[in-house]
Amino acid sequence: MPSSKPHSLNGVIFDMDGTLFSSILNFARIREQLNCHADIDILDFVSTLDSEGRQRAEQVILDHELADAQQSQLLPEVKAAVQRLHQANIPMAIVTRNCQQATAIKVKRNPLPIELILTRDDAPAKPDPSALLHIAERWQMAPTELVYVGDYKYDIEAARNANMRACLYAPQALPDYAHQADHIIRCFSELPSLFPSYVK
């Protein structure tokens, strides 16, 4: 069960794909092209390859991510919710397993008032908590003051590894790991309610 974290929330970090922006990444197709088994994390698999194999695999992933980036759109209610948090002066950041190049395209296509963005090129990929902890340190906040919002189990695991609150965005059916989250939102319009001290 989620740990009890009674502290008020003073900042929010977002996952990107499937949380803020749409994504059509076909992970099954990527795995097929890389010959990566379904039970193995793709990035972990790539890290085990030799130099030539890693370079080839990284290019396959990059091609998929760039194609996906050109189609990305803001998900429902995201812009309004983020604007409310921005107007309340709540610090916001993005941590994504995507690469810098594709992330830059998505952010340009779908502008939001979020300037601090860390990709897998900037810090170890989730569920490693390094990127989340870096942001907490940069904001000079305790991790318990922050919430990480994402749509996948790696997001929940990263938040818990960083001792932050985990908020699962689940607009469809709840996944079997939903019980691990501290908060669940079914629509982004629910997000500002996590910050009652700031958002009226």
Short mmCIF file of N, CA and C in Angstrom, two decimals, residues 12 14 81-82 85 147 149 167 185 187-195:
data_model
loop_
_atom_site.label_atom_id
_atom_site.label_comp_id
_atom_site.label_asym_id
_atom_site.label_seq_id
_atom_site.Cartn_x
_atom_site.Cartn_y
_atom_site.Cartn_z
N VAL A 12 5.02 19.94 -8.51
CA VAL A 12 4.55 18.78 -9.28
C VAL A 12 5.51 18.50 -10.45
N PHE A 14 5.81 15.99 -13.91
CA PHE A 14 4.98 15.20 -14.81
C PHE A 14 5.81 14.23 -15.65
N ALA A 81 -5.52 22.61 -16.73
CA ALA A 81 -5.03 22.25 -15.39
C ALA A 81 -3.64 22.84 -15.15
N VAL A 82 -2.77 22.72 -16.14
CA VAL A 82 -1.41 23.25 -16.00
C VAL A 82 -1.44 24.77 -15.86
N LEU A 85 -2.29 25.65 -12.29
CA LEU A 85 -1.14 25.46 -11.41
C LEU A 85 -0.11 26.56 -11.63
N VAL A 147 4.87 15.80 -5.88
CA VAL A 147 4.10 14.68 -6.44
C VAL A 147 4.54 14.46 -7.88
N VAL A 149 3.37 12.79 -11.39
CA VAL A 149 2.15 12.38 -12.08
C VAL A 149 2.51 11.62 -13.34
N CYS A 167 1.10 10.00 -8.24
CA CYS A 167 -0.26 10.23 -8.73
C CYS A 167 -0.40 9.52 -10.07
N ILE A 185 -6.06 10.09 -10.56
CA ILE A 185 -6.95 11.03 -11.23
C ILE A 185 -7.41 10.40 -12.54
N CYS A 187 -9.25 12.32 -14.74
CA CYS A 187 -9.26 13.44 -15.67
C CYS A 187 -8.30 14.49 -15.14
N PHE A 188 -7.61 15.19 -16.01
CA PHE A 188 -6.63 16.17 -15.56
C PHE A 188 -7.27 17.33 -14.81
N SER A 189 -8.55 17.55 -15.01
CA SER A 189 -9.23 18.63 -14.28
C SER A 189 -9.22 18.37 -12.77
N GLU A 190 -8.95 17.13 -12.36
CA GLU A 190 -8.91 16.78 -10.94
C GLU A 190 -7.57 17.15 -10.29
N LEU A 191 -6.55 17.38 -11.10
CA LEU A 191 -5.20 17.58 -10.56
C LEU A 191 -5.08 18.78 -9.63
N PRO A 192 -5.60 19.95 -9.97
CA PRO A 192 -5.43 21.10 -9.07
C PRO A 192 -5.95 20.88 -7.66
N SER A 193 -6.90 19.94 -7.49
CA SER A 193 -7.44 19.69 -6.15
C SER A 193 -6.40 19.10 -5.20
N LEU A 194 -5.26 18.63 -5.74
CA LEU A 194 -4.18 18.11 -4.88
C LEU A 194 -3.43 19.26 -4.22
N PHE A 195 -3.71 20.49 -4.65
CA PHE A 195 -2.99 21.66 -4.14
C PHE A 195 -3.96 22.68 -3.54
#
